[in-house]
PDB file of C-alpha atoms in Angstrom:
ATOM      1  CA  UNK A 112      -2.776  -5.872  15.483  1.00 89.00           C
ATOM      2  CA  UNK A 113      -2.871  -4.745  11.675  1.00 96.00           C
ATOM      3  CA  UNK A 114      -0.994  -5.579   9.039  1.00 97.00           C
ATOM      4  CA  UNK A 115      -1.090  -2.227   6.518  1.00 97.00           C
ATOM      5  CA  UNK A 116      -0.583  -2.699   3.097  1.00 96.00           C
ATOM      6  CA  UNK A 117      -0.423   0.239   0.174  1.00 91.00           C
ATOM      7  CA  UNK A 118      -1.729  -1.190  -2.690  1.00 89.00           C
ATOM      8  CA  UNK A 119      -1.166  -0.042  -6.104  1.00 84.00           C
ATOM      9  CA  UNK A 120      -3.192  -1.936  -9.108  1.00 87.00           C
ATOM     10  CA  UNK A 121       0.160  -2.906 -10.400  1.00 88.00           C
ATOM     11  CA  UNK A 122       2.132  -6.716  -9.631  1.00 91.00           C
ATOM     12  CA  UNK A 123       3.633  -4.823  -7.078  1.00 91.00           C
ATOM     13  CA  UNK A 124       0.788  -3.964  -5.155  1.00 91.00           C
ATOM     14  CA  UNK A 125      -0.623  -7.644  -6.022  1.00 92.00           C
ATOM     15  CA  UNK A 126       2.551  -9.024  -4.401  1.00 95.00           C
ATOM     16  CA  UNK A 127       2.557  -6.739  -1.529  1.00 95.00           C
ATOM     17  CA  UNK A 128      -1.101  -7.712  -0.622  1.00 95.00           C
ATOM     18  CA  UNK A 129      -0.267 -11.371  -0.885  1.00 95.00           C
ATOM     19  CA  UNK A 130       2.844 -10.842   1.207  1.00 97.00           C
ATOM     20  CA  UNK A 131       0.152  -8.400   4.074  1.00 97.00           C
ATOM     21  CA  UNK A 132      -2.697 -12.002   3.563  1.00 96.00           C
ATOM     22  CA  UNK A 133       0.417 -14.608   4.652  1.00 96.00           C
ATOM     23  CA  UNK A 134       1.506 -12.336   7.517  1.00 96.00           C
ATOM     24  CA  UNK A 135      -1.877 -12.302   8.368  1.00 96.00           C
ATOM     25  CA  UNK A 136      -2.742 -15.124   8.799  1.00 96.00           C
ATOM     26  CA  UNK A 137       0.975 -16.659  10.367  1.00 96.00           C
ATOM     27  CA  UNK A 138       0.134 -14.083  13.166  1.00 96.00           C
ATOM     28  CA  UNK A 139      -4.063 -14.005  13.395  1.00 96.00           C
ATOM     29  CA  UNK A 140      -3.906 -10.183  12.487  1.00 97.00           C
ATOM     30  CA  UNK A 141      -6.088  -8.081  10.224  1.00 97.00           C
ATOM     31  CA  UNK A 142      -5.130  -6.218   7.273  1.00 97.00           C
ATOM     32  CA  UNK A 143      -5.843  -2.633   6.239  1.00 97.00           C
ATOM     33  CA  UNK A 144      -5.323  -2.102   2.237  1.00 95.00           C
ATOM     34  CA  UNK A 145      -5.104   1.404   1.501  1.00 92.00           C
ATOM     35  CA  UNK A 146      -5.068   2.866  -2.248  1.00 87.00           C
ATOM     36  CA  UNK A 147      -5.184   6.848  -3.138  1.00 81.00           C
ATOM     37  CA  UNK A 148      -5.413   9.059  -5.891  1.00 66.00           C
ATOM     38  CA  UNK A 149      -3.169  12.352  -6.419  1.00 60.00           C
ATOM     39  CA  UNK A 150      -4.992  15.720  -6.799  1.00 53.00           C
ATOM     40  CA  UNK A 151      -2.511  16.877  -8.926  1.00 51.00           C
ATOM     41  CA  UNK A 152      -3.319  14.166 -11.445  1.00 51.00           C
ATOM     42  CA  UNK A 153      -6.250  14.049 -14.030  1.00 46.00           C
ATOM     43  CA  UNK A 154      -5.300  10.268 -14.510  1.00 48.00           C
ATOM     44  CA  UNK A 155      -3.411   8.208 -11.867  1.00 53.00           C
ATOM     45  CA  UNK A 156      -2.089   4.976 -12.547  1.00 53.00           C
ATOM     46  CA  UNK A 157      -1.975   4.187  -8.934  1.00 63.00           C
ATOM     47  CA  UNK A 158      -5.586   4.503  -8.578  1.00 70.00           C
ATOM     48  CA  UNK A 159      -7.589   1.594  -8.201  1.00 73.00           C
ATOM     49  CA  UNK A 160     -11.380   1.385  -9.956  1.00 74.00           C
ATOM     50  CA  UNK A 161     -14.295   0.356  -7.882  1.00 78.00           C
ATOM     51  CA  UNK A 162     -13.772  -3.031  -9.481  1.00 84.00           C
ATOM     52  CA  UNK A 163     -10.303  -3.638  -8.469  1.00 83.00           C
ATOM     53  CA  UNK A 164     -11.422  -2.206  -4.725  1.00 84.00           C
ATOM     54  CA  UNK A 165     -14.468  -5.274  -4.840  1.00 89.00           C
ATOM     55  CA  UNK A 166     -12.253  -7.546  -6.248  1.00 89.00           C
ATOM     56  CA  UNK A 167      -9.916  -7.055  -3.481  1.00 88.00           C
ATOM     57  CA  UNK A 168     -12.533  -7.270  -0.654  1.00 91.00           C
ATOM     58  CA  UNK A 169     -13.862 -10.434  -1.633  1.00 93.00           C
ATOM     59  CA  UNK A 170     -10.409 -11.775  -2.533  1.00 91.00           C
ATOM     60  CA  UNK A 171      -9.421 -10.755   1.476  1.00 93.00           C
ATOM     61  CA  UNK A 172     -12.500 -12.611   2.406  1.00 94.00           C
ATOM     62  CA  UNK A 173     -11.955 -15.886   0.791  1.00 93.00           C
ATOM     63  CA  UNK A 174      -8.816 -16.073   1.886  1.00 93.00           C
ATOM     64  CA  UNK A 175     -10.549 -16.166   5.948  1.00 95.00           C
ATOM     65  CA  UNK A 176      -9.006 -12.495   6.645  1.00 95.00           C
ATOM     66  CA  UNK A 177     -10.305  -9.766   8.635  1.00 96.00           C
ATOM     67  CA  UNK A 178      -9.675  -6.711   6.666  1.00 96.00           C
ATOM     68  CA  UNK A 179     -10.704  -3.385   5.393  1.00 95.00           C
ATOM     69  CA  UNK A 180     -10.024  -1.655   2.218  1.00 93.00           C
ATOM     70  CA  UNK A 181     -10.094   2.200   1.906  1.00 89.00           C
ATOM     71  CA  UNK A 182      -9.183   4.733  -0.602  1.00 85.00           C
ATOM     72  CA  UNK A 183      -8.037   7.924   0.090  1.00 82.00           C
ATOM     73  CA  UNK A 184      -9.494  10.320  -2.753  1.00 74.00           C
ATOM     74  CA  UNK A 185      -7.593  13.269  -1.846  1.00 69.00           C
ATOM     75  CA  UNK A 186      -3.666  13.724  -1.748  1.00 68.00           C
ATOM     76  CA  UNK A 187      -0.623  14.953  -2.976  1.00 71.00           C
ATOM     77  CA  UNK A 188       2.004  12.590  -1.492  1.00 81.00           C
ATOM     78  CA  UNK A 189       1.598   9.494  -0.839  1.00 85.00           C
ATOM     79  CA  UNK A 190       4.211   8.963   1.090  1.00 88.00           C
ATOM     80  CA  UNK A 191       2.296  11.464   3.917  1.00 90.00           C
ATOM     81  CA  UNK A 192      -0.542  10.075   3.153  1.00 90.00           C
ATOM     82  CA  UNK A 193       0.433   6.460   4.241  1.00 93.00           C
ATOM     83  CA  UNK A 194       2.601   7.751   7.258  1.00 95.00           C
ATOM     84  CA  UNK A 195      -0.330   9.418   8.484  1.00 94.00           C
ATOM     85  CA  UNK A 196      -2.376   6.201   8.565  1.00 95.00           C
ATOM     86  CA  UNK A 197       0.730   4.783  10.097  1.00 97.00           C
ATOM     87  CA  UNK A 198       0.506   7.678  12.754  1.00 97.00           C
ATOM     88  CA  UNK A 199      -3.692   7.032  13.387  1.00 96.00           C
ATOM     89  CA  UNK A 200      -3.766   3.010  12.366  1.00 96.00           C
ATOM     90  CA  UNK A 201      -0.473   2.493  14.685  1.00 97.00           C
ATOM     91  CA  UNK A 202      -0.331  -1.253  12.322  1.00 98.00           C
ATOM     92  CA  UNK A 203       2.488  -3.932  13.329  1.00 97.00           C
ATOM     93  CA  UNK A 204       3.814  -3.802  10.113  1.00 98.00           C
ATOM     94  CA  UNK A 205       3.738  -1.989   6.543  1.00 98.00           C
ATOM     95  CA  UNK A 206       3.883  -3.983   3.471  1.00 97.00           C
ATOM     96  CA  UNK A 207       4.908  -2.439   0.248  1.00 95.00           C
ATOM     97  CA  UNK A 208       5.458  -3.572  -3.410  1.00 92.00           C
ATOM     98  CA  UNK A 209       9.082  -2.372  -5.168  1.00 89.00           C
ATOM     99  CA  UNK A 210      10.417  -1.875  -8.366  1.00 81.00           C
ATOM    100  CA  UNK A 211      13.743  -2.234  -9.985  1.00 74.00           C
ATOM    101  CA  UNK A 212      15.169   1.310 -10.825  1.00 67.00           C
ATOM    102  CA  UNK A 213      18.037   2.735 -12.176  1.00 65.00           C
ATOM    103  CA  UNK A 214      20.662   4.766 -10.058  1.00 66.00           C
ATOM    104  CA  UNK A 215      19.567   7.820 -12.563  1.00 60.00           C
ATOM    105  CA  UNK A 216      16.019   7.469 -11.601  1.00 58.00           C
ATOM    106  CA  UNK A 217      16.888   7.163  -7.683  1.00 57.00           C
ATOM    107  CA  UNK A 218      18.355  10.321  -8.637  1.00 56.00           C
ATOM    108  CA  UNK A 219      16.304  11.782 -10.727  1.00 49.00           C
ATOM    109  CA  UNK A 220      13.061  10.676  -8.932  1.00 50.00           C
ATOM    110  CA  UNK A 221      11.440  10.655  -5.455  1.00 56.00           C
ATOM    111  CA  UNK A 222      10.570   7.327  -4.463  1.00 80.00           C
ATOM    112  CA  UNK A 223       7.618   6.505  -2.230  1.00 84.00           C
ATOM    113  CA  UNK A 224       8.807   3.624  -1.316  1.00 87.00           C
ATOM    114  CA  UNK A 225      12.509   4.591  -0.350  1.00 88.00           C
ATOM    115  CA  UNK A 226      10.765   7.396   2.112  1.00 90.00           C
ATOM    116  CA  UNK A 227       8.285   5.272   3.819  1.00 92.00           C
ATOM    117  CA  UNK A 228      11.546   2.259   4.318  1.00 92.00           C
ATOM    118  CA  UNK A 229      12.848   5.526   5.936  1.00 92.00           C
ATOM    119  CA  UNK A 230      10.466   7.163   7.963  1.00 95.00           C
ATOM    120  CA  UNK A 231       7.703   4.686   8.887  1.00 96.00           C
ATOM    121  CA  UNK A 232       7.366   4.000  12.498  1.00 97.00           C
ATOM    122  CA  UNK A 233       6.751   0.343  12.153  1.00 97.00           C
ATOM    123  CA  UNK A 234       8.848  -2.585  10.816  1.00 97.00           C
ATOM    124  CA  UNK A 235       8.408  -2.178   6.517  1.00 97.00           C
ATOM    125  CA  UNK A 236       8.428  -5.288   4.720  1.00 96.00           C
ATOM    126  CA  UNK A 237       9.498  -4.346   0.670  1.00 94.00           C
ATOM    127  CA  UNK A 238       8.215  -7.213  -1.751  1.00 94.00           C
ATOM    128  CA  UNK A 239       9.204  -7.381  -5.423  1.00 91.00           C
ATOM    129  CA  UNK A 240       6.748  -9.208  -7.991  1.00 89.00           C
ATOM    130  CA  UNK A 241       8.134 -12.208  -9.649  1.00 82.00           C
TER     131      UNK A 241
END
């Protein structure tokens, strides 16, 4: 099985991929890392460079797991985006990064992360950064 995680170039996303790498390897699985960049955006913060990408390969492969990493250059929502990889990948589990907001901005603001907890069709584990 596969362990997906959606990873942002933020101590989120470094926590959530350190989270996917010990569920990994407790259970002998494989993990899919999947960044994207918004259309709608000339500059995404939740886009990781070609370096980060590397980084992140040969980071999986020290650490003895068998893993791809992909980037999805074209998008609007993440959210879809990542449920549709859900939908194709059909991964044991989703790992994602939180962060502390307000009740305004839960208002105020979509979050990805409080639709995938929602409509993912595999157990979502949530992992803050210290």
């Amino acid at each position: 099985m596969t362990i997906l995680v959606g990873y942002i170039p933020t101590p989120q996303g470094e926590a959530a991929l350190a989270a996917a790498i010990a569920e990994a390897k407790a259970h002998d699985e494989s993990v899919l890392v999947l960044n994207m960049s918004r259309d709608d955006k000339l500059v995404d913060a939740h886009r990781a460079e070609s370096s980060d990408l590397d980084r992140l390969d040969h980071d999986l492969a020290e650490s003895g797991v068998t893993h791809e990493v992909r980037r999805i250059e074209h998008g609007t929502d993440p959210a879809d985006q990542i449920l549709g990889v859900i939908d194709r990948e059909r991964p044991r589990m989703l790992v994602i990064g939180i962060r502390h907001r307000s009740p305004v901005g839960k208002l105020l603001l979509g979050s990805t992360a409080q639709r995938l907890l929602l409509d993912a069709t595999c157990p979502v584990l949530a992992v803050k950064a210290d």
